[in-house]
Short mmCIF file of C-alpha atoms in Angstrom, two decimals:
data_model
loop_
_atom_site.label_atom_id
_atom_site.label_comp_id
_atom_site.label_asym_id
_atom_site.label_seq_id
_atom_site.Cartn_x
_atom_site.Cartn_y
_atom_site.Cartn_z
CA MET A 1 0.00 0.00 0.00
CA GLN A 2 2.67 2.40 -0.92
CA PRO A 3 1.90 5.95 -2.04
CA GLY A 4 2.00 6.70 -5.72
CA THR A 5 5.19 5.82 -7.51
CA GLN A 6 4.53 7.96 -10.56
CA THR A 7 7.76 9.46 -11.83
CA ALA A 8 8.26 13.01 -13.01
CA GLU A 9 8.77 11.76 -16.53
CA ALA A 10 5.52 9.85 -16.41
CA ALA A 11 3.75 12.87 -14.98
CA LEU A 12 4.65 14.80 -18.08
CA SER A 13 3.58 12.22 -20.59
CA SER A 14 0.54 12.89 -22.68
CA ALA A 15 -1.52 10.38 -20.74
CA SER A 16 -0.57 11.95 -17.45
CA PHE A 17 -1.50 15.41 -18.62
CA GLU A 18 -4.98 14.02 -19.14
CA GLU A 19 -4.91 12.46 -15.71
CA LEU A 20 -3.68 15.61 -13.99
CA TYR A 21 -6.18 17.70 -15.89
CA GLU A 22 -9.03 15.43 -14.82
CA LEU A 23 -7.88 15.45 -11.22
CA TYR A 24 -6.90 19.04 -10.64
CA ALA A 25 -8.00 21.42 -13.37
CA THR A 26 -11.30 22.30 -11.73
CA ASP A 27 -9.60 22.98 -8.39
CA VAL A 28 -7.00 25.16 -10.11
CA LEU A 29 -9.75 26.97 -12.00
CA ARG A 30 -11.74 27.68 -8.86
CA VAL A 31 -8.73 28.93 -6.92
CA CYS A 32 -7.95 31.25 -9.83
CA TYR A 33 -11.51 32.46 -9.78
CA PHE A 34 -11.16 33.30 -6.10
CA TYR A 35 -8.27 35.54 -6.99
CA LEU A 36 -9.54 37.10 -10.14
CA GLY A 37 -13.30 37.15 -9.73
CA ASP A 38 -13.59 36.79 -13.48
CA ARG A 39 -14.45 33.54 -15.13
CA GLN A 40 -12.68 34.17 -18.42
CA ARG A 41 -9.51 35.33 -16.72
CA ALA A 42 -9.60 32.33 -14.38
CA GLU A 43 -9.97 29.98 -17.35
CA ASP A 44 -7.07 31.69 -19.09
CA VAL A 45 -4.79 31.33 -16.08
CA CYS A 46 -5.83 27.73 -15.56
CA GLN A 47 -5.05 26.95 -19.19
CA ASP A 48 -1.72 28.78 -19.03
CA THR A 49 -0.80 26.76 -15.96
CA PHE A 50 -1.36 23.46 -17.73
CA VAL A 51 0.38 24.72 -20.85
CA ARG A 52 3.37 25.42 -18.66
CA LEU A 53 3.12 21.93 -17.19
CA ILE A 54 3.41 20.48 -20.68
CA THR A 55 6.05 22.82 -22.05
CA ALA A 56 8.28 23.45 -19.02
CA GLN A 57 8.52 19.79 -18.04
CA PRO A 58 9.08 20.49 -14.33
CA GLN A 59 10.65 17.82 -12.17
CA LEU A 60 7.62 16.94 -10.08
CA GLN A 61 7.70 14.67 -7.09
CA ALA A 62 4.94 12.13 -7.02
CA GLY A 63 2.05 13.51 -5.01
CA LYS A 64 3.21 17.11 -5.43
CA GLU A 65 1.69 17.72 -8.83
CA LYS A 66 -1.31 19.61 -7.51
CA ALA A 67 0.87 21.78 -5.26
CA TRP A 68 2.98 22.71 -8.29
CA LEU A 69 -0.08 23.56 -10.37
CA LEU A 70 -1.58 25.70 -7.62
CA LYS A 71 1.67 27.50 -7.01
CA VAL A 72 2.08 28.39 -10.68
CA ALA A 73 -1.55 29.44 -10.97
CA MET A 74 -1.45 31.58 -7.84
CA ASN A 75 1.75 33.33 -8.93
CA ARG A 76 0.12 34.16 -12.24
CA CYS A 77 -3.01 35.39 -10.48
CA ARG A 78 -0.94 37.67 -8.26
CA ASP A 79 0.82 39.06 -11.31
CA LEU A 80 -2.51 39.76 -12.94
CA TRP A 81 -3.95 41.16 -9.75
CA ARG A 82 -1.24 43.77 -9.70
CA GLY A 83 -2.21 44.77 -13.21
CA ALA A 84 -4.24 47.87 -13.88
CA TRP A 85 -7.09 46.05 -15.58
CA LEU A 86 -7.99 43.98 -12.56
CA LYS A 87 -7.59 46.82 -10.14
CA ARG A 88 -9.94 48.90 -12.22
CA VAL A 89 -12.52 46.27 -13.11
CA VAL A 90 -12.52 43.65 -10.39
CA LEU A 91 -11.70 45.67 -7.30
CA GLY A 92 -14.62 47.84 -8.20
CA SER A 93 -17.01 44.88 -8.26
CA PRO A 94 -19.41 45.04 -5.35
CA VAL A 95 -19.71 41.29 -4.84
CA PHE A 96 -17.89 38.12 -5.68
CA GLU A 97 -20.24 36.44 -8.10
CA LEU A 98 -20.99 32.82 -7.35
CA ILE A 99 -21.48 30.32 -10.12
CA PRO A 100 -23.63 27.67 -8.48
CA ALA A 101 -25.06 24.63 -10.18
CA PRO A 102 -28.55 25.35 -11.47
CA ASP A 103 -30.30 23.51 -8.64
CA GLU A 104 -28.29 24.92 -5.75
CA PHE A 105 -29.60 28.12 -4.34
CA SER A 106 -30.12 27.35 -0.66
CA GLU A 107 -28.33 29.25 2.08
CA ARG A 108 -27.01 31.55 -0.55
CA ALA A 109 -26.70 34.66 1.55
CA GLU A 110 -24.52 33.15 4.27
CA LYS A 111 -22.33 31.33 1.84
CA GLN A 112 -22.12 34.36 -0.39
CA ALA A 113 -20.91 36.37 2.58
CA LEU A 114 -18.12 33.92 3.34
CA MET A 115 -17.04 33.62 -0.29
CA ASP A 116 -17.13 37.38 -0.66
CA ALA A 117 -15.09 37.86 2.50
CA VAL A 118 -12.46 35.37 1.39
CA ASN A 119 -12.31 37.06 -1.97
CA ARG A 120 -11.71 40.41 -0.31
CA LEU A 121 -8.83 39.24 1.84
CA PRO A 122 -5.43 40.71 1.03
CA THR A 123 -3.50 38.37 -1.23
CA ALA A 124 -1.10 37.11 1.42
CA PHE A 125 -3.98 36.03 3.62
CA LYS A 126 -6.03 34.73 0.74
CA ASP A 127 -3.11 32.46 -0.20
CA VAL A 128 -3.03 30.67 3.12
CA VAL A 129 -6.80 30.52 3.57
CA LEU A 130 -7.37 29.02 0.15
CA LEU A 131 -4.54 26.53 0.47
CA HIS A 132 -5.44 25.51 4.01
CA TYR A 133 -9.21 25.66 4.21
CA TYR A 134 -10.13 25.16 0.58
CA GLN A 135 -7.45 22.84 -0.73
CA GLY A 136 -6.68 21.09 2.55
CA TYR A 137 -2.92 21.60 2.73
CA GLY A 138 -1.13 21.56 6.07
CA ILE A 139 0.98 24.39 7.38
CA ALA A 140 4.25 22.67 6.50
CA GLU A 141 3.10 22.02 2.94
CA ILE A 142 1.95 25.62 2.49
CA ALA A 143 5.26 26.85 3.84
CA GLU A 144 7.06 24.74 1.26
CA MET A 145 4.81 25.91 -1.56
CA LEU A 146 5.14 29.58 -0.73
CA GLY A 147 8.77 29.45 0.36
CA LEU A 148 7.99 30.92 3.77
CA PRO A 149 8.65 29.77 7.35
CA GLU A 150 5.93 27.72 9.00
CA GLY A 151 5.60 30.33 11.72
CA THR A 152 4.73 32.93 9.10
CA ILE A 153 2.05 30.68 7.68
CA SER A 154 0.54 30.05 11.12
CA SER A 155 0.59 33.74 11.86
CA ARG A 156 -1.02 34.62 8.54
CA LEU A 157 -3.72 32.03 9.08
CA SER A 158 -4.48 33.45 12.48
CA ARG A 159 -4.61 37.00 11.20
CA ALA A 160 -6.63 35.92 8.19
CA ARG A 161 -9.24 34.38 10.46
CA SER A 162 -9.48 37.62 12.42
CA LYS A 163 -9.85 39.63 9.24
CA LEU A 164 -12.49 37.30 7.93
CA GLU A 165 -14.41 37.54 11.16
CA ALA A 166 -14.30 41.31 10.96
CA LEU A 167 -15.37 41.29 7.33
CA LEU A 168 -18.27 38.98 8.10
CA LYS A 169 -19.35 41.34 10.89
CA GLY A 170 -19.58 44.08 8.36
CA ASP A 171 -16.29 45.86 8.92
CA GLU A 172 -15.39 46.90 5.40
CA THR A 173 -11.72 47.23 6.28
CA GLY A 174 -11.47 43.72 7.69
CA GLU A 175 -9.67 45.10 10.71
CA PRO A 176 -10.57 43.30 13.94
CA SER A 177 -12.20 45.53 16.51
CA MET B 1 -15.37 30.96 12.23
CA SER B 2 -16.97 27.53 12.09
CA ARG B 3 -18.08 28.34 8.56
CA LEU B 4 -14.46 28.69 7.51
CA ASP B 5 -13.95 25.02 8.25
CA GLN B 6 -16.63 24.38 5.67
CA LEU B 7 -14.99 26.58 3.06
CA HIS B 8 -14.12 23.62 0.90
CA ASP B 9 -17.69 22.39 0.70
CA ILE B 10 -19.15 25.87 0.44
CA ALA B 11 -16.74 26.91 -2.28
CA ASP B 12 -17.27 23.73 -4.24
CA GLU B 13 -21.02 24.13 -3.94
CA SER B 14 -21.01 27.84 -4.67
CA LEU B 15 -18.74 27.38 -7.68
CA ALA B 16 -20.24 24.10 -8.81
CA GLY B 17 -21.04 25.64 -12.16
CA LEU B 18 -17.39 26.47 -12.70
CA LYS B 19 -15.64 23.44 -14.07
CA ALA B 20 -12.66 22.77 -16.26
CA THR B 21 -14.07 21.89 -19.64
CA ASP B 22 -13.04 19.86 -22.65
CA ASP B 23 -12.77 23.13 -24.60
CA MET B 24 -10.14 24.29 -22.13
CA ARG B 25 -8.33 20.99 -22.50
CA ARG B 26 -8.27 21.42 -26.27
CA ASN B 27 -7.00 24.97 -25.92
CA ILE B 28 -4.22 23.80 -23.62
CA ARG B 29 -3.11 21.21 -26.14
CA MET B 30 -3.12 23.75 -28.95
CA LYS B 31 -1.28 26.37 -26.90
CA ALA B 32 1.28 23.83 -25.76
CA ALA B 33 1.89 22.71 -29.33
CA ALA B 34 2.26 26.31 -30.45
CA ALA B 35 4.58 27.09 -27.55
CA GLN B 36 7.09 24.42 -28.46
CA PRO B 37 10.29 25.81 -30.01
CA ALA B 38 10.36 25.65 -33.76
CA PRO B 39 13.19 23.10 -34.09
CA ARG B 40 11.47 20.81 -31.65
CA ARG B 41 8.17 21.31 -33.45
CA LEU B 42 9.84 20.35 -36.69
CA MET B 43 11.36 17.34 -35.02
CA VAL B 44 7.96 16.34 -33.65
CA GLN B 45 6.43 16.79 -37.08
CA GLY B 46 9.21 14.71 -38.56
CA LEU B 47 8.69 12.04 -35.98
CA ALA B 48 4.97 12.14 -36.58
CA PHE B 49 5.56 11.70 -40.29
CA ALA B 50 7.95 8.82 -39.65
CA ALA B 51 5.49 7.23 -37.24
CA ALA B 52 2.71 7.57 -39.79
CA ALA B 53 4.91 5.97 -42.43
CA LEU B 54 5.78 3.17 -40.04
CA LEU B 55 2.13 2.62 -39.18
CA CYS B 56 1.28 2.47 -42.88
CA PHE B 57 4.03 -0.07 -43.38
CA LEU B 58 2.89 -2.15 -40.41
CA GLY B 59 -0.70 -1.91 -41.53
CA VAL B 60 0.14 -3.18 -44.98
CA SER B 61 2.34 -5.88 -43.48
CA ALA B 62 -0.44 -6.93 -41.15
CA ALA B 63 -2.89 -7.07 -44.02
CA LEU B 64 -0.54 -9.26 -46.00
CA ARG B 65 0.46 -11.42 -43.02
CA PRO B 66 -1.23 -14.82 -42.72
CA ARG B 67 -3.83 -15.01 -39.95
CA ALA B 68 -3.03 -16.58 -36.57
CA GLY B 69 -3.45 -20.32 -36.67
CA GLN B 70 -2.00 -20.46 -40.15
CA ASN B 71 1.70 -19.70 -40.38
CA GLU B 72 2.54 -16.59 -38.34
CA PRO B 73 1.87 -16.43 -34.58
CA GLU B 74 0.10 -13.48 -32.96
CA PRO B 75 2.27 -11.13 -30.89
CA GLN B 76 3.08 -12.73 -27.56
CA ILE B 77 2.68 -10.78 -24.36
CA SER B 78 4.59 -11.17 -21.12
CA SER B 79 1.50 -11.37 -18.96
CA TYR B 80 -1.23 -13.92 -18.72
CA THR B 81 -4.93 -13.71 -18.25
CA LEU B 82 -6.52 -14.64 -14.96
CA GLY B 83 -9.55 -16.69 -14.26
CA GLN B 84 -9.26 -18.92 -17.27
CA GLY B 85 -8.05 -22.08 -15.54
CA ASP B 86 -5.17 -23.56 -17.48
CA GLN B 87 -2.28 -21.09 -17.70
CA GLY B 88 0.07 -23.45 -19.47
CA GLY B 89 1.59 -22.67 -22.82
CA GLU B 90 1.95 -19.37 -24.58
CA ARG B 91 -0.61 -16.63 -24.16
CA TYR B 92 -1.60 -14.16 -26.84
CA THR B 93 -3.15 -10.75 -26.88
CA SER B 94 -6.42 -12.15 -28.13
CA ASP B 95 -6.62 -14.44 -25.10
CA VAL B 96 -6.94 -11.60 -22.61
CA GLY B 97 -10.61 -10.94 -22.07
CA TYR B 98 -12.00 -7.45 -21.76
CA GLY B 99 -11.85 -6.26 -18.16
CA ASN B 100 -9.55 -9.06 -16.99
CA VAL B 101 -6.67 -8.38 -14.66
CA THR B 102 -3.32 -9.43 -16.04
CA ILE B 103 -0.26 -10.38 -14.04
CA LYS B 104 3.18 -9.34 -15.14
CA SER B 105 6.02 -11.81 -14.94
CA ASP B 106 9.75 -11.48 -15.19
CA ARG B 107 11.83 -13.21 -17.86
CA ASN B 108 11.82 -16.43 -15.89
CA GLY B 109 8.06 -16.47 -15.60
CA ILE B 110 8.11 -15.55 -11.90
CA PRO B 111 5.34 -13.09 -10.99
CA ALA B 112 6.71 -9.60 -10.58
CA MET B 113 5.62 -7.37 -7.71
CA GLN B 114 2.48 -5.77 -8.98
CA ASN B 115 0.65 -3.40 -6.69
CA ILE B 116 -2.94 -3.06 -7.85
CA TRP B 117 -4.07 -0.76 -5.06
CA ALA B 118 -5.12 2.43 -6.83
CA GLN B 119 -3.37 5.56 -5.64
CA GLY B 120 -5.28 8.67 -4.71
CA GLU B 121 -4.78 12.36 -4.48
CA GLY B 122 -2.24 13.48 -1.90
CA GLY B 123 -1.54 9.94 -0.78
CA VAL B 124 -5.13 9.40 0.31
CA ALA B 125 -6.44 6.16 -1.12
CA PRO B 126 -9.56 6.24 -3.29
CA LEU B 127 -12.19 4.69 -1.07
CA ILE B 128 -15.79 3.79 -0.54
CA ALA B 129 -16.97 3.63 3.06
CA SER B 130 -20.03 1.59 3.85
CA ASP B 131 -21.18 1.63 7.46
CA GLY B 132 -17.75 1.09 8.96
CA ARG B 133 -16.36 -1.05 6.16
CA TYR B 134 -13.80 0.44 3.84
CA TYR B 135 -13.15 -0.51 0.25
CA ARG B 136 -10.14 0.65 -1.72
CA MET B 137 -10.22 1.06 -5.48
CA LEU B 138 -8.03 -1.31 -7.47
CA SER B 139 -5.98 -0.05 -10.35
CA GLU B 140 -6.86 -3.13 -12.37
CA PRO B 141 -9.01 -3.61 -14.27
CA GLN B 142 -9.40 -0.09 -15.56
CA SER B 143 -12.86 -0.99 -16.75
CA ALA B 144 -14.61 -4.09 -15.44
CA PRO B 145 -17.38 -5.75 -17.43
CA GLN B 146 -20.98 -5.26 -16.36
CA SER B 147 -21.26 -9.04 -15.98
CA VAL B 148 -19.49 -8.88 -12.59
CA LEU B 149 -22.23 -6.78 -11.03
CA GLY B 150 -24.24 -8.31 -8.21
CA SER B 151 -26.85 -6.72 -6.00
CA SER B 152 -26.98 -2.98 -5.47
CA LEU B 153 -25.94 -1.59 -2.10
CA GLY B 154 -27.45 1.80 -2.83
CA VAL B 155 -26.03 5.09 -3.98
CA ILE B 156 -23.18 7.21 -2.68
CA SER B 157 -24.86 9.60 -0.28
CA GLU B 158 -21.91 11.91 0.18
CA PHE B 159 -18.76 12.73 -1.75
CA THR B 160 -16.20 13.83 0.80
CA ARG B 161 -12.50 14.48 0.72
CA GLN B 162 -12.19 13.69 4.38
CA PRO B 163 -9.77 10.75 4.48
CA GLU B 164 -11.59 9.06 7.30
CA LEU B 165 -14.85 9.31 5.36
CA SER B 166 -16.58 9.69 8.69
CA GLY B 167 -19.06 12.33 7.74
CA GLY B 168 -22.07 10.11 8.18
CA ARG B 169 -23.70 6.78 7.72
CA GLY B 170 -24.46 5.03 4.47
CA LEU B 171 -22.22 5.00 1.45
CA LEU B 172 -19.51 7.66 1.31
CA SER B 173 -16.64 8.05 -1.08
CA ASN B 174 -13.79 10.31 -1.97
CA VAL B 175 -13.70 9.09 -5.57
CA VAL B 176 -17.20 7.99 -6.56
CA SER B 177 -19.62 10.82 -7.20
CA ALA B 178 -22.65 11.33 -4.99
CA GLY B 179 -25.68 9.61 -6.42
CA THR B 180 -23.67 6.88 -8.15
CA GLU B 181 -24.92 3.36 -7.56
CA VAL B 182 -22.61 0.92 -5.77
CA TYR B 183 -22.85 -2.82 -6.36
CA GLN B 184 -21.47 -5.93 -4.77
CA VAL B 185 -19.45 -8.06 -7.14
CA ARG B 186 -21.52 -11.10 -7.95
CA GLY B 187 -20.83 -14.18 -5.82
CA LEU B 188 -18.18 -12.63 -3.58
CA GLY B 189 -20.26 -11.32 -0.69
CA GLY B 190 -18.81 -8.12 0.66
CA THR B 191 -15.27 -8.71 -0.57
CA LEU B 192 -15.45 -6.54 -3.64
CA LEU B 193 -17.66 -3.63 -4.64
CA ALA B 194 -18.02 -2.01 -8.04
CA ALA B 195 -19.03 1.50 -9.03
CA ASN B 196 -18.64 3.84 -11.93
CA VAL B 197 -15.74 6.28 -11.69
CA ASN B 198 -15.42 8.78 -14.52
CA GLY B 199 -17.46 6.57 -16.80
CA SER B 200 -15.61 3.32 -16.12
CA LEU B 201 -16.74 0.50 -13.87
CA ARG B 202 -14.07 0.22 -11.18
CA VAL B 203 -13.61 -2.47 -8.56
CA PHE B 204 -13.03 -1.82 -4.84
CA GLN B 205 -11.63 -4.34 -2.34
CA ARG B 206 -12.40 -4.48 1.37
CA VAL B 207 -9.43 -3.07 3.29
CA SER B 208 -8.52 -1.74 6.67
CA TYR B 209 -8.44 2.02 6.93
CA ASN B 210 -8.01 4.55 9.68
CA ASN B 211 -7.21 1.67 12.05
CA THR B 212 -10.51 0.01 11.30
CA ALA B 213 -10.48 -3.47 9.85
CA LEU B 214 -12.88 -6.04 11.22
CA LEU B 215 -16.31 -5.33 12.56
CA SER B 216 -17.67 -7.30 15.48
CA GLY B 217 -17.43 -11.05 14.99
CA GLU B 218 -15.70 -10.90 11.64
CA GLY B 219 -12.72 -13.01 10.60
CA LEU B 220 -10.47 -13.18 7.56
CA ALA B 221 -12.94 -15.39 5.72
CA ASP B 222 -15.60 -12.69 6.11
CA THR B 223 -13.45 -10.13 4.36
CA LEU B 224 -12.29 -12.56 1.67
CA GLN B 225 -15.38 -14.46 0.61
CA LEU B 226 -13.66 -16.11 -2.31
CA SER B 227 -14.22 -19.84 -1.82
CA GLY B 228 -15.33 -21.58 -4.97
CA HIS B 229 -14.17 -18.74 -7.22
CA ILE B 230 -10.38 -18.99 -6.96
CA THR B 231 -8.50 -19.97 -10.08
CA GLY B 232 -4.94 -19.19 -9.06
CA MET B 233 -2.52 -17.29 -6.89
CA ALA B 234 0.60 -15.35 -7.74
CA LEU B 235 3.13 -14.42 -5.05
CA SER B 236 5.63 -11.98 -6.43
CA GLY B 237 9.18 -13.22 -6.49
CA VAL B 238 8.08 -16.74 -5.64
CA GLY B 239 5.76 -18.18 -8.24
CA ALA B 240 2.22 -18.82 -9.34
CA VAL B 241 -0.20 -21.60 -8.57
CA THR B 242 -2.48 -21.96 -11.55
CA ASP B 243 -4.34 -25.11 -10.65
CA PRO B 244 -7.66 -23.96 -9.20
CA SER B 245 -8.03 -26.84 -6.75
CA ALA B 246 -4.49 -26.31 -5.42
CA ALA B 247 -5.12 -22.60 -5.13
CA GLU B 248 -8.38 -23.29 -3.29
CA ARG B 249 -6.52 -25.51 -0.82
CA LEU B 250 -3.96 -22.78 -0.23
CA PHE B 251 -6.73 -20.31 0.38
CA ARG B 252 -8.29 -22.62 2.95
CA THR B 253 -4.94 -22.86 4.71
CA LEU B 254 -4.78 -19.10 4.78
CA VAL B 255 -8.23 -18.45 6.22
CA ASP B 256 -8.00 -21.36 8.67
CA GLN B 257 -4.52 -20.68 10.00
CA ALA B 258 -4.04 -16.92 9.78
CA VAL B 259 -3.79 -15.08 13.07
CA PHE B 260 -5.04 -11.52 13.30
CA LYS B 261 -2.25 -9.12 14.26
CA SER B 262 -3.57 -5.59 13.86
CA SER B 263 -6.04 -3.30 12.09
CA GLY B 264 -3.23 -1.48 10.32
CA ALA B 265 -1.40 -2.19 7.12
CA VAL B 266 1.88 -3.76 6.13
CA THR B 267 4.58 -2.04 4.12
CA ALA B 268 4.69 -4.52 1.31
CA SER B 269 7.80 -6.10 -0.08
CA GLN B 270 5.71 -8.59 -2.05
CA THR B 271 2.18 -8.92 -3.29
CA LEU B 272 -0.14 -11.88 -3.36
CA LEU B 273 -2.73 -11.74 -6.11
CA ILE B 274 -5.62 -14.17 -5.87
CA THR B 275 -7.22 -14.65 -9.24
CA LEU B 276 -10.90 -15.29 -9.65
CA ASP B 277 -13.16 -16.99 -12.14
CA ASN B 278 -14.76 -13.69 -13.14
CA GLY B 279 -11.44 -12.31 -14.44
CA LEU B 280 -10.87 -10.08 -11.42
CA ALA B 281 -8.21 -10.41 -8.75
CA VAL B 282 -7.88 -9.41 -5.13
CA GLN B 283 -4.61 -8.35 -3.59
CA LEU B 284 -2.90 -8.85 -0.28
CA SER B 285 0.28 -6.99 0.56
CA VAL B 286 2.99 -9.27 1.90
CA LYS B 287 5.96 -8.68 4.15
CA GLY B 288 7.71 -11.69 5.59
CA GLU B 289 5.02 -13.99 6.91
CA HIS B 290 2.49 -11.20 7.28
CA LEU B 291 -0.31 -10.42 4.87
CA GLY B 292 -2.15 -7.12 4.79
CA GLY B 293 -5.47 -6.27 3.27
CA CYS B 294 -8.34 -5.90 5.68
CA GLY B 295 -6.07 -6.01 8.70
CA VAL B 296 -2.67 -7.58 9.14
CA TRP B 297 -2.50 -11.35 9.44
CA SER B 298 0.33 -13.71 10.23
CA CYS B 299 0.32 -17.08 8.50
CA PRO B 300 3.66 -18.90 8.11
CA GLU B 301 1.71 -22.07 7.29
CA PHE B 302 0.37 -20.46 4.15
CA PHE B 303 3.80 -19.45 2.89
CA ASP B 304 5.19 -22.91 3.61
CA ALA B 305 2.32 -24.48 1.69
CA PHE B 306 2.66 -21.99 -1.14
CA GLY B 307 6.38 -22.66 -1.44
CA ALA B 308 5.72 -26.38 -1.60
CA ALA B 309 2.99 -25.93 -4.20
CA VAL B 310 5.21 -24.05 -6.63
CA GLN B 311 8.09 -26.51 -6.39
CA PRO B 312 8.59 -28.23 -9.74
#
C-alpha cells in the first residue's frame, strides 16, 4: 500500500496530462476564480498553468503535482492582480459572483458572505486561507509551496481568520475591533 | 469561524457551475503545441511523419500477413490472463478478455511485484466507506465488465474528501460521485464492490483504513469471501499456482490458519494476487510472513504451503 510511484517523466507524458487535468483542473480553476473574480480570466490562467506543465517539463515529485499547479496558478493570479485592468474592473465589483449549479440556491446569503469575505482578503492572507481551508494543505506544505517559514504561515492564518471575522461582521476594512 | 472550516464544501457548492471543460483541455493542447520551439516542433512533425509511415508499413504488413493459426503467430505478451483455468503454454493478446486483470512476470516467468491498489490524491487512497467497512479502489481492471455486477448496495450519499470518510452513515466516497450506484461483485459477498468512476466500472476491495479493519465477529474469511471462485494465486518473487483446486486448498490454509495481528497495514515487499473466475483479482500486501489487506494477518503455514505448491 505504498503511495503513488509515478515518476516526473511519467507525470509529463501525454496520458498523465490528461490524468492531472481530470484530477486538478477544476480545483485550479476555482482557486484562480477566487483571486480574479472573473471567469474568463480564471480559465485563461488555468489553461496557461497546464500549458506550462506540458512545455516546461518540471521535475515533479509524485504527489506534489497539484501543489505545483496551484503554485504556478497563484503566482500568475498575483501578477494579474497587480495589473491595472484587474484593479480597475474587479476591485470595483461590489460582490464576488458565485457560479452555483442550477439547482443549488439554498443558504445563498450566508455562503455568499463567506465567499465574498475570502475574496476580499489581502493576497497574502487569501493564499493561506485558500490553500489551508479550501485545498486542505497543512501548514508545512503551504510553507514549502510559498517558500515561507511555518511560523509565518501560522501567523497569517491566524490574522486571516481575524480579518475574515471582521469582514463577516460588516467591517469593510477587515480590521478586527 | 466555524463556517471557515466548511470553506471547501461551500466553495465547491457555490462554484459548482465552474468546471474545467473539454474546450479548455483542447485549448491547452493547442497552446502547448504552439509554444514548443520551432526546431522541436519540426522534429515532432518529422517524428509524426515517420510514425505515420511506419504505421502504414505495419498496416500493410499486417494485411498481407497470414492469420493466426495459419503460419505466423500473434504477438506474444509477457503477462497472462486470470480466471481462465489452465495457464500453461503461450498466451496471446487475443486471449486476454475485456476487463480481466493481467499479471506481469519477469523473464523467468516468476510473478513480478504488482501493486494493484489504486493511488489517490495526496496519498489518500480512493475509497468507498459503507457503514464502517472500507473498500479501496483497485488499479486493475481499468474498466470491469458489467457481468461482474451483483446486488446494489445503494447510492453514494456523500462525496467527501475527508480521508476518514466519517461524515455520516451510508455509502460515502472520496472518488465515486454522490448519487452513483454501488454494487457488490456477484458471488463474492462483501469482498469486492463495483461502481462507476469517470465513466468506467471500477472495482473496490475491502481493506482496513483509519485503524478500522474487522467489525464485530468478523474473521479473515468474512473479508475474503472467495471460496469456490479462486483460479490461481501469484506471489511476487516466488511463483504462481495456476491449478484452481491447489489454489483453493492454499486459500483454505490461509483463512483457517491466519492469526489476526492488527487493524493497520503492512509495508509490502511482495504482493499476493488471488485470481478469480470472473477475471478479477484481489490483492494482499505481503511482508515476511504477514499479509495485509483488511487487517494484518500472520500465516507462516500459508507461505510454507505456497512454497511447496510451486516446487517443480
